[in-house]
Amino acid sequence: MTDQAGRRLPGPDLVAGELRGYRQFDLRADGLYPMVHSECGPWDGRLEKARCAAGADHAAPAAECRCGLYGWYLPGSATVALGPVSAVVSVRGRCILGDRGFRAGEGRIEAVALPASVRWRPRAARRTRQMLAAKYPRTEVYGSTRRMLKDYPPQDVSGLGIVTKPDRSRTLRTAVIVLWAAVLLPTYALAVLPGDARTAVVTSWWPLVVLLAVGWQVGLVWLFIRLLALQSGNPAGGGPRGP
């Protein structure tokens, strides 16, 4: 970036075009609603324009407010919850950039991945695809989040002066699976033992069994809280996230 005299100014260059991000939407019969401030209605099928949900008279996003269209630079933290629709968004216009994500003035939905609760029900999947094709004709619909992310990988934002923090969501999800299997497999093994042998094991080791069960539940709750914490707050500052 340069001044009027042509001298280079400090800081990253302004970049024309769009910035890619990741987020989730609440899937309803009439469209894709933001997870927060759903009273604003579903996103527009072509270009969604940010507005202040608090009703303030300023252009969104504003640094001193919490308004704007949010998104994360990396997909892991933005696709934690299993029920909502995971999506790829491209934003433009005024953007407030943070170390994990952004708040933007305008955006469009590039792609969505249907949640498992929809994919496993053929009729629901068919209705959802028909609704998305009608309301979001420019949005590509995937049956797999992994396939969607393969086609829409994260952008390198280092040129904007952003150094993204490591995405720990995959490690935490792996830990959940390992912890679940660590208790589930021995439980099945115990179930296949003969009745007398199973009773003897439980009678002899019941304090340890109770301790492991409690520790297992506490561990799972802690991991899920850590996963959800990756999505909490605003990706670019300014209080709770916007639409």
Short mmCIF file of C-alpha atoms in Angstrom, two decimals:
data_model
loop_
_atom_site.label_atom_id
_atom_site.label_comp_id
_atom_site.label_asym_id
_atom_site.label_seq_id
_atom_site.Cartn_x
_atom_site.Cartn_y
_atom_site.Cartn_z
CA MET A 1 0.00 0.00 0.00
CA THR A 2 1.33 3.46 -0.89
CA ASP A 3 0.44 7.06 -0.03
CA GLN A 4 -0.45 9.80 -2.50
CA ALA A 5 3.23 10.50 -3.11
CA GLY A 6 3.88 6.87 -4.02
CA ARG A 7 5.78 6.02 -0.83
CA ARG A 8 5.18 2.55 0.59
CA LEU A 9 3.22 2.49 3.84
CA PRO A 10 3.75 -0.13 6.56
CA GLY A 11 1.36 -3.05 6.88
CA PRO A 12 -0.09 -5.60 4.46
CA ASP A 13 -1.37 -4.65 1.04
CA LEU A 14 -5.07 -4.30 0.38
CA VAL A 15 -6.21 -7.28 -1.67
CA ALA A 16 -8.98 -7.11 -4.22
CA GLY A 17 -11.25 -10.12 -4.43
CA GLU A 18 -12.77 -12.47 -1.88
CA LEU A 19 -11.60 -14.10 1.32
CA ARG A 20 -12.54 -17.71 2.02
CA GLY A 21 -13.74 -18.88 5.40
CA TYR A 22 -15.63 -21.66 7.16
CA ARG A 23 -18.69 -21.68 9.40
CA GLN A 24 -21.91 -23.54 10.13
CA PHE A 25 -25.58 -22.81 9.51
CA ASP A 26 -28.84 -23.97 11.02
CA LEU A 27 -30.67 -25.92 8.32
CA ARG A 28 -34.38 -25.12 8.09
CA ALA A 29 -37.07 -25.76 5.51
CA ASP A 30 -36.76 -22.25 4.07
CA GLY A 31 -33.02 -21.75 4.05
CA LEU A 32 -29.71 -21.57 5.90
CA TYR A 33 -29.95 -19.53 9.11
CA PRO A 34 -26.99 -18.16 11.10
CA MET A 35 -26.34 -20.02 14.34
CA VAL A 36 -26.43 -16.70 16.22
CA HIS A 37 -29.01 -13.97 15.53
CA SER A 38 -31.26 -16.35 13.61
CA GLU A 39 -33.95 -13.68 13.88
CA CYS A 40 -32.15 -11.94 11.00
CA GLY A 41 -33.47 -14.69 8.72
CA PRO A 42 -31.68 -17.03 6.31
CA TRP A 43 -28.73 -15.91 4.25
CA ASP A 44 -29.47 -14.63 0.78
CA GLY A 45 -28.91 -17.21 -1.93
CA ARG A 46 -26.63 -14.94 -3.93
CA LEU A 47 -25.02 -12.22 -1.82
CA GLU A 48 -25.70 -11.68 1.88
CA LYS A 49 -25.08 -8.16 3.18
CA ALA A 50 -24.24 -7.63 6.83
CA ARG A 51 -26.37 -5.42 9.01
CA CYS A 52 -26.16 -4.61 12.67
CA ALA A 53 -28.43 -7.03 14.55
CA ALA A 54 -28.61 -4.52 17.42
CA GLY A 55 -30.24 -1.98 15.09
CA ALA A 56 -27.39 0.54 15.29
CA ASP A 57 -27.09 3.01 12.43
CA HIS A 58 -23.64 2.16 11.11
CA ALA A 59 -22.09 0.14 8.34
CA ALA A 60 -21.32 -3.44 9.32
CA PRO A 61 -18.92 -4.66 10.44
CA ALA A 62 -17.90 -2.00 12.94
CA ALA A 63 -14.80 -2.36 15.12
CA GLU A 64 -16.61 -1.15 18.24
CA CYS A 65 -19.62 -3.44 17.64
CA ARG A 66 -20.21 -7.16 17.27
CA CYS A 67 -21.87 -7.03 13.85
CA GLY A 68 -20.73 -8.54 10.56
CA LEU A 69 -20.71 -11.87 8.76
CA TYR A 70 -18.30 -14.15 10.57
CA GLY A 71 -16.08 -16.99 9.44
CA TRP A 72 -12.94 -18.88 10.42
CA TYR A 73 -9.78 -19.21 8.33
CA LEU A 74 -9.41 -22.91 9.13
CA PRO A 75 -12.23 -25.46 8.82
CA GLY A 76 -11.61 -27.54 11.93
CA SER A 77 -12.84 -25.04 14.50
CA ALA A 78 -15.82 -24.16 12.31
CA THR A 79 -17.16 -27.69 11.80
CA VAL A 80 -17.26 -29.02 15.37
CA ALA A 81 -21.00 -29.39 15.92
CA LEU A 82 -22.55 -32.43 14.21
CA GLY A 83 -26.10 -31.16 13.72
CA PRO A 84 -25.68 -27.94 11.71
CA VAL A 85 -24.63 -27.60 8.07
CA SER A 86 -20.91 -27.04 7.55
CA ALA A 87 -20.21 -24.43 4.89
CA VAL A 88 -17.56 -22.63 2.90
CA VAL A 89 -18.15 -18.91 2.52
CA SER A 90 -16.45 -16.20 0.48
CA VAL A 91 -16.60 -12.64 1.79
CA ARG A 92 -15.80 -9.25 0.35
CA GLY A 93 -16.03 -5.57 1.17
CA ARG A 94 -15.04 -4.25 4.58
CA CYS A 95 -13.46 -7.00 6.69
CA ILE A 96 -12.20 -6.95 10.26
CA LEU A 97 -9.50 -9.60 10.53
CA GLY A 98 -8.54 -11.50 13.66
CA ASP A 99 -6.01 -14.23 14.35
CA ARG A 100 -8.63 -16.99 13.90
CA GLY A 101 -11.21 -15.48 11.60
CA PHE A 102 -13.01 -12.42 10.34
CA ARG A 103 -16.16 -10.33 10.29
CA ALA A 104 -17.16 -9.09 6.85
CA GLY A 105 -19.59 -6.77 5.12
CA GLU A 106 -20.76 -9.07 2.33
CA GLY A 107 -20.55 -12.77 1.70
CA ARG A 108 -21.85 -15.71 -0.28
CA ILE A 109 -22.08 -19.42 0.43
CA GLU A 110 -19.76 -21.34 -1.89
CA ALA A 111 -20.48 -24.86 -0.68
CA VAL A 112 -22.27 -26.79 2.05
CA ALA A 113 -21.97 -30.32 3.41
CA LEU A 114 -25.15 -32.01 4.58
CA PRO A 115 -25.10 -33.26 8.19
CA ALA A 116 -25.28 -37.00 8.83
CA SER A 117 -28.79 -36.66 10.29
CA VAL A 118 -29.97 -35.58 6.83
CA ARG A 119 -27.76 -37.81 4.68
CA TRP A 120 -28.98 -40.95 6.46
CA ARG A 121 -32.62 -40.16 5.59
CA PRO A 122 -33.12 -40.34 1.81
CA ARG A 123 -36.38 -38.37 1.78
CA ALA A 124 -34.99 -35.61 3.99
CA ALA A 125 -31.84 -35.47 1.88
CA ARG A 126 -33.87 -35.16 -1.31
CA ARG A 127 -36.04 -32.36 0.11
CA THR A 128 -32.98 -30.53 1.41
CA ARG A 129 -31.16 -30.74 -1.91
CA GLN A 130 -34.26 -29.44 -3.72
CA MET A 131 -34.55 -26.50 -1.33
CA LEU A 132 -30.86 -25.65 -1.62
CA ALA A 133 -30.98 -25.87 -5.43
CA ALA A 134 -33.92 -23.45 -5.50
CA LYS A 135 -32.72 -20.95 -2.89
CA TYR A 136 -28.94 -21.28 -3.30
CA PRO A 137 -28.40 -22.06 -7.00
CA ARG A 138 -24.74 -21.01 -6.91
CA THR A 139 -23.90 -23.16 -3.88
CA GLU A 140 -22.39 -26.60 -4.37
CA VAL A 141 -23.90 -29.28 -2.14
CA TYR A 142 -21.76 -32.14 -0.78
CA GLY A 143 -22.61 -35.32 1.05
CA SER A 144 -19.26 -35.29 2.86
CA THR A 145 -17.47 -32.51 4.73
CA ARG A 146 -14.12 -34.09 3.91
CA ARG A 147 -14.83 -34.02 0.17
CA MET A 148 -16.02 -30.42 0.39
CA LEU A 149 -12.84 -29.34 2.16
CA LYS A 150 -10.74 -31.18 -0.43
CA ASP A 151 -12.30 -29.02 -3.14
CA TYR A 152 -12.27 -25.86 -1.01
CA PRO A 153 -9.04 -25.86 1.01
CA PRO A 154 -8.05 -22.98 3.31
CA GLN A 155 -6.39 -19.97 1.75
CA ASP A 156 -2.96 -18.70 2.72
CA VAL A 157 -3.66 -15.49 4.63
CA SER A 158 -0.04 -14.75 5.56
CA GLY A 159 0.00 -12.10 2.82
CA LEU A 160 -2.60 -10.19 4.84
CA GLY A 161 -0.34 -10.17 7.87
CA ILE A 162 -2.31 -12.96 9.57
CA VAL A 163 -0.50 -15.78 11.35
CA THR A 164 -3.13 -18.41 12.03
CA LYS A 165 -2.99 -20.35 15.26
CA PRO A 166 -2.70 -24.15 15.03
CA ASP A 167 -6.03 -25.90 14.66
CA ARG A 168 -6.36 -28.31 17.60
CA SER A 169 -9.83 -29.57 16.72
CA ARG A 170 -8.63 -32.67 14.86
CA THR A 171 -6.43 -33.70 17.80
CA LEU A 172 -9.32 -33.25 20.21
CA ARG A 173 -11.70 -35.24 18.01
CA THR A 174 -9.14 -38.05 17.80
CA ALA A 175 -8.83 -38.01 21.59
CA VAL A 176 -12.63 -38.36 21.90
CA ILE A 177 -12.60 -41.41 19.62
CA VAL A 178 -9.67 -43.01 21.43
CA LEU A 179 -11.23 -42.42 24.85
CA TRP A 180 -14.54 -43.82 23.66
CA ALA A 181 -12.90 -46.96 22.23
CA ALA A 182 -10.72 -47.42 25.33
CA VAL A 183 -13.83 -48.11 27.41
CA LEU A 184 -16.19 -49.49 24.79
CA LEU A 185 -13.94 -52.36 23.67
CA PRO A 186 -13.28 -53.74 27.18
CA THR A 187 -17.00 -53.43 27.92
CA TYR A 188 -17.85 -55.60 24.91
CA ALA A 189 -15.11 -58.04 25.88
CA LEU A 190 -16.61 -58.32 29.36
CA ALA A 191 -20.06 -58.87 27.90
CA VAL A 192 -18.97 -61.97 25.94
CA LEU A 193 -17.53 -63.68 29.02
CA PRO A 194 -19.56 -66.48 30.62
CA GLY A 195 -21.91 -65.34 33.34
CA ASP A 196 -19.89 -66.69 36.27
CA ALA A 197 -16.62 -65.26 34.95
CA ARG A 198 -18.22 -61.87 34.32
CA THR A 199 -19.68 -61.81 37.83
CA ALA A 200 -16.31 -62.71 39.34
CA VAL A 201 -14.53 -59.92 37.42
CA VAL A 202 -17.09 -57.30 38.39
CA THR A 203 -17.12 -58.43 42.04
CA SER A 204 -13.32 -58.37 42.31
CA TRP A 205 -12.67 -55.17 40.38
CA TRP A 206 -15.83 -53.08 40.95
CA PRO A 207 -13.99 -50.12 42.59
CA LEU A 208 -11.73 -49.86 39.55
CA VAL A 209 -14.70 -50.28 37.18
CA VAL A 210 -16.57 -47.43 38.89
CA LEU A 211 -13.46 -45.22 38.85
CA LEU A 212 -12.89 -45.86 35.15
CA ALA A 213 -16.54 -45.17 34.31
CA VAL A 214 -16.50 -41.86 36.15
CA GLY A 215 -13.16 -40.88 34.64
CA TRP A 216 -14.41 -41.81 31.17
CA GLN A 217 -17.49 -39.60 31.47
CA VAL A 218 -15.52 -36.68 32.90
CA GLY A 219 -12.94 -37.01 30.13
CA LEU A 220 -15.55 -37.03 27.38
CA VAL A 221 -17.33 -33.98 28.80
CA TRP A 222 -14.04 -32.09 29.11
CA LEU A 223 -13.06 -32.89 25.52
CA PHE A 224 -16.45 -31.86 24.15
CA ILE A 225 -16.24 -28.58 26.09
CA ARG A 226 -12.78 -27.93 24.62
CA LEU A 227 -14.09 -28.64 21.13
CA LEU A 228 -17.05 -26.30 21.51
CA ALA A 229 -14.79 -23.63 23.02
CA LEU A 230 -12.98 -23.45 19.69
CA GLN A 231 -16.19 -22.02 18.22
CA SER A 232 -17.03 -19.69 21.08
CA GLY A 233 -16.63 -15.94 20.97
CA ASN A 234 -16.07 -13.81 17.89
CA PRO A 235 -13.44 -14.87 15.35
CA ALA A 236 -12.33 -11.28 14.87
CA GLY A 237 -13.04 -9.65 18.22
CA GLY A 238 -15.83 -7.32 19.30
CA GLY A 239 -17.87 -9.60 21.57
CA PRO A 240 -20.18 -12.42 20.49
CA ARG A 241 -20.14 -13.26 16.85
CA GLY A 242 -22.54 -11.83 14.33
CA PRO A 243 -24.71 -13.45 11.65
#
